[in-house]
Every structure is written in structure tokens, then in C-alpha cells.
């Protein structure tokens, strides 16, 4: 997208993993003035919706293994030669994937130097994987409580998962997340923890808790 008046010129590439229909992807791309957008999504109907929005590359896949190679093949504008991204978004996906810790470490390796991971996770963390029409527990279990306060859940997510995965926490926000309902309710309003993370250098140990300067 082009630069707006008073904004910095378009720069870098945004990768949105599990982008859904792309409404939030569009807002992220505009807000960050990214030159190009790559989106991944497992659902074929949602991939069609993403392509209709005109993103630079839509990858229909349940993994991110080939996303760098596919972006290079597609000649995505402003993509770095090493295939890393200035910003990666993982929004309300971590609790629905089979190997969440592995995914986080792989996303860290996809961040360009100085790059940002925007991570949104519903707290309390209650993961399951959709397997056809059934739900099952993920292969990788994160050491997080399925009940308790938002503050405790966010703190544990930072200390027990994100910091060990090699991230530094820049910001943390609590935001409402409206998800589709069931027979009893048309929709549910849940509490998201939105982390703004960067890859920690070897010298960085990060904050021990989200109260130690990581909160907004």
C-alpha cells in the first residue's frame, strides 16, 4: 500500500498466520504501512476470501514450513533475501494448533532483525484441535492453567512459554475477543492477551513477570 500523508513510507512484509477472512490482516497492514502482505490459512473458503482482498500471497496450508520459499517464488515485493518478515501476526491461533511451542519457535526464526511478533491468545488458555468434526487435545501441552485470573494466565504464558521460546516482551494489552457462539448464545466475549514480542538476543533475559515493565 502507498504511504499516507504524514506517515512513514511503506516498508517491509507482514506475515499473518491463520488469517481467517483477513479483516484484521487488512487493518494490521494499513496501520503498519507494510509494503506487502503474506497470509496463511488452512480453510479453503477463507483462502478464497483472502485472495479476493488482494493480498500479495495467500498460502493454503496448516503449516508454515514453506512460507519463506513460497514468498520468494512469488517475488513478494520488499521481501528480504533470507525470507524473514518485519512483522508476524498470530491472532487467536495458538490454542487451536497441534504443536504450539514448536510453532512459536519457528515464528521466531521467521522474524527479521528487529522484527515484531503480534500474538493474541484467549486467557484462560483452553486448547483443542479440530480433527474433522471432533475436538481433541493438542500433541504439545503448554504448562498453562485452564482456569484462574487473566493476570495469572498472562503471567504464566509469558514466564513458562514465551520467554523460554526466546522472546522479549515489548507490550501487553488486555482486549475483548468476540467469537462465534453455539446453540445457547449467538456469540461469546472472551479476554485476549495481546503480546507485542521481539526475538531476544543472547544477552537478554526479559522481564520475569509482565508487571516488570512489559505492560502498557
Coordinates of C-alpha atoms in Angstrom, one line a residue:
X1 CA 0.0 0.0 0.0
X2 CA 1.1 3.6 -0.5
X3 CA 2.2 5.9 2.2
X4 CA -0.4 8.2 3.7
X5 CA 0.4 11.9 4.3
X6 CA 2.4 12.3 7.5
X7 CA 3.1 8.6 7.7
X8 CA 6.4 6.8 7.1
X9 CA 6.8 5.2 3.6
X10 CA 5.6 1.6 3.2
X11 CA 8.1 -0.8 4.4
X12 CA 8.7 -4.5 4.9
X13 CA 6.4 -7.5 4.7
X14 CA 3.6 -8.6 7.1
X15 CA 3.0 -12.4 7.6
X16 CA -0.4 -13.2 9.1
X17 CA -0.6 -16.9 10.2
X18 CA -4.1 -18.3 10.3
X19 CA -5.5 -15.1 8.8
X20 CA -9.2 -16.2 8.7
X21 CA -11.1 -13.9 6.3
X22 CA -8.4 -11.2 6.5
X23 CA -10.4 -8.4 8.2
X24 CA -7.8 -7.9 10.9
X25 CA -5.0 -8.6 8.4
X26 CA -6.2 -5.6 6.4
X27 CA -6.2 -3.4 9.5
X28 CA -2.7 -4.5 10.5
X29 CA -1.3 -3.9 7.0
X30 CA -2.7 -0.4 6.9
X31 CA -1.7 0.5 10.5
X32 CA 1.9 -0.7 10.0
X33 CA 2.3 0.7 6.4
X34 CA 3.6 -2.6 5.2
X35 CA 4.6 -2.8 1.5
X36 CA 3.4 -6.4 1.1
X37 CA 1.2 -8.9 2.9
X38 CA 1.5 -12.7 3.1
X39 CA -1.3 -14.7 4.7
X40 CA -1.6 -18.4 5.6
X41 CA -4.9 -20.2 6.3
X42 CA -6.0 -23.8 6.4
X43 CA -9.6 -23.3 5.3
X44 CA -10.2 -23.2 1.5
X45 CA -13.3 -20.9 1.7
X46 CA -11.3 -18.4 3.9
X47 CA -8.4 -18.6 1.4
X48 CA -10.8 -17.6 -1.3
X49 CA -11.8 -14.6 0.8
X50 CA -8.2 -13.7 1.4
X51 CA -7.4 -13.8 -2.3
X52 CA -10.4 -11.6 -3.0
X53 CA -8.8 -9.0 -0.7
X54 CA -5.8 -8.8 -3.0
X55 CA -3.0 -9.8 -0.6
X56 CA 0.4 -10.4 -2.2
X57 CA 0.4 -14.1 -1.4
X58 CA -2.1 -16.5 0.2
X59 CA -0.8 -19.9 1.3
X60 CA -3.4 -22.6 1.9
X61 CA -1.7 -24.8 4.5
X62 CA -1.8 -26.0 8.1
X63 CA 1.9 -25.4 8.5
X64 CA 4.4 -22.5 7.9
X65 CA 7.2 -24.8 6.7
X66 CA 7.3 -23.5 3.2
X67 CA 6.1 -19.9 3.6
X68 CA 9.5 -18.2 3.1
X69 CA 10.3 -20.3 0.0
X70 CA 6.8 -19.7 -1.5
X71 CA 7.1 -15.9 -0.8
X72 CA 10.5 -15.9 -2.6
X73 CA 9.0 -17.8 -5.6
X74 CA 6.1 -15.4 -5.7
X75 CA 8.5 -12.4 -5.8
X76 CA 6.7 -10.7 -2.9
X77 CA 7.8 -7.1 -3.0
X78 CA 10.3 -5.9 -0.3
X79 CA 10.8 -9.5 0.9
X80 CA 14.2 -9.8 2.5
X81 CA 16.7 -12.2 0.7
X82 CA 16.7 -14.5 3.7
X83 CA 12.9 -14.8 3.6
X84 CA 12.2 -13.3 7.0
X85 CA 9.4 -10.9 7.9
X86 CA 9.4 -7.5 9.5
X87 CA 6.1 -8.4 11.3
X88 CA 4.4 -11.7 12.0
X89 CA 0.9 -11.9 13.4
X90 CA -0.6 -15.0 15.2
X91 CA -4.0 -14.0 16.4
X92 CA -6.2 -16.5 18.3
X93 CA -4.5 -19.4 16.6
X94 CA -2.2 -20.8 19.4
X95 CA -5.0 -22.5 21.3
X96 CA -6.1 -24.4 18.1
X97 CA -2.8 -25.8 16.8
X98 CA -1.3 -29.2 17.5
X99 CA 2.3 -28.0 18.3
X100 CA 2.0 -24.5 19.8
X101 CA 5.5 -24.3 21.3
X102 CA 7.1 -25.6 18.1
X103 CA 5.1 -23.0 16.1
X104 CA 6.3 -20.2 18.3
X105 CA 10.0 -21.1 17.9
X106 CA 9.5 -21.4 14.2
X107 CA 7.9 -18.0 14.0
X108 CA 10.8 -16.5 16.0
X109 CA 13.1 -17.8 13.3
X110 CA 10.9 -16.1 10.6
X111 CA 11.4 -12.6 12.2
X112 CA 13.7 -10.2 10.5
X113 CA 16.3 -8.5 12.8
X114 CA 14.3 -6.0 14.9
X115 CA 11.0 -7.7 13.7
X116 CA 7.9 -8.0 15.8
X117 CA 5.5 -10.9 16.6
X118 CA 2.0 -9.8 17.5
X119 CA 0.4 -12.6 19.4
X120 CA -3.2 -12.8 20.6
X121 CA -4.3 -15.6 23.0
X122 CA -7.5 -16.1 24.8
X123 CA -7.0 -16.3 28.6
X124 CA -7.7 -18.7 30.3
X125 CA -5.9 -21.0 27.8
X126 CA -8.2 -23.9 26.8
X127 CA -6.7 -25.5 23.7
X128 CA -8.2 -28.1 21.4
X129 CA -7.5 -29.2 17.8
X130 CA -10.4 -29.6 15.3
X131 CA -10.0 -33.0 13.8
X132 CA -12.8 -33.4 11.2
X133 CA -15.9 -32.9 13.3
X134 CA -14.3 -33.9 16.6
X135 CA -12.1 -32.0 19.0
X136 CA -9.0 -33.4 20.6
X137 CA -6.2 -32.2 22.9
X138 CA -3.1 -30.9 21.1
X139 CA 0.0 -33.1 20.8
X140 CA 2.0 -30.4 22.7
X141 CA 0.6 -29.4 26.0
X142 CA 1.6 -25.9 27.3
X143 CA 2.0 -25.7 31.1
X144 CA -0.9 -23.2 31.5
X145 CA -4.0 -23.4 33.7
X146 CA -7.4 -23.8 32.1
X147 CA -8.9 -21.6 34.8
X148 CA -8.0 -18.7 37.1
X149 CA -7.5 -15.0 36.6
X150 CA -6.5 -13.2 33.4
X151 CA -3.5 -11.7 35.2
X152 CA -2.2 -15.1 36.4
X153 CA -2.8 -16.7 33.0
X154 CA -1.0 -13.9 31.1
X155 CA 1.9 -14.0 33.5
X156 CA 2.3 -17.8 33.2
X157 CA 2.1 -17.6 29.4
X158 CA 5.0 -15.1 29.5
X159 CA 7.2 -16.9 32.0
X160 CA 6.5 -20.6 31.1
X161 CA 6.1 -20.3 27.3
X162 CA 7.0 -17.1 25.6
X163 CA 10.3 -16.3 27.4
X164 CA 11.6 -19.9 27.1
X165 CA 10.7 -19.7 23.4
X166 CA 13.2 -16.9 23.0
X167 CA 11.1 -13.7 23.1
X168 CA 11.3 -10.3 24.7
X169 CA 8.0 -8.7 25.7
X170 CA 7.6 -5.1 24.5
X171 CA 3.9 -4.6 25.3
X172 CA 0.9 -6.4 26.7
X173 CA -2.7 -5.4 26.4
X174 CA -6.0 -6.9 27.6
X175 CA -8.6 -6.7 24.9
X176 CA -12.1 -8.2 24.3
X177 CA -12.4 -11.0 21.7
X178 CA -15.8 -11.8 20.3
X179 CA -16.0 -15.3 19.0
X180 CA -18.9 -17.2 17.4
X181 CA -21.3 -18.8 19.7
X182 CA -23.3 -22.1 19.9
X183 CA -26.9 -23.2 20.4
X184 CA -27.1 -21.3 23.7
X185 CA -25.5 -18.0 22.7
X186 CA -25.0 -16.2 19.4
X187 CA -21.6 -15.0 20.5
X188 CA -19.2 -15.1 23.4
X189 CA -17.0 -12.2 24.6
X190 CA -13.6 -13.6 25.9
X191 CA -10.5 -11.9 27.2
X192 CA -7.5 -11.8 24.9
X193 CA -3.9 -11.2 25.9
X194 CA -2.2 -9.3 23.1
X195 CA 1.6 -9.5 23.3
X196 CA 4.0 -7.5 21.2
X197 CA 7.2 -9.5 21.1
X198 CA 10.6 -9.4 19.6
X199 CA 13.3 -12.1 19.4
X200 CA 15.5 -12.0 22.5
X201 CA 19.3 -11.7 21.9
X202 CA 21.6 -14.0 23.8
X203 CA 22.2 -11.2 26.4
X204 CA 18.6 -10.5 27.0
X205 CA 16.8 -12.4 29.8
X206 CA 13.5 -10.5 29.5
X207 CA 11.2 -9.5 32.4
X208 CA 10.4 -12.1 35.0
X209 CA 6.8 -11.1 35.0
X210 CA 4.5 -8.9 32.9
X211 CA 4.3 -6.4 35.8
X212 CA 8.1 -5.7 35.4
X213 CA 7.7 -3.1 32.6
X214 CA 6.1 -5.2 29.9
X215 CA 2.6 -3.9 30.4
X216 CA 1.2 -0.9 28.7

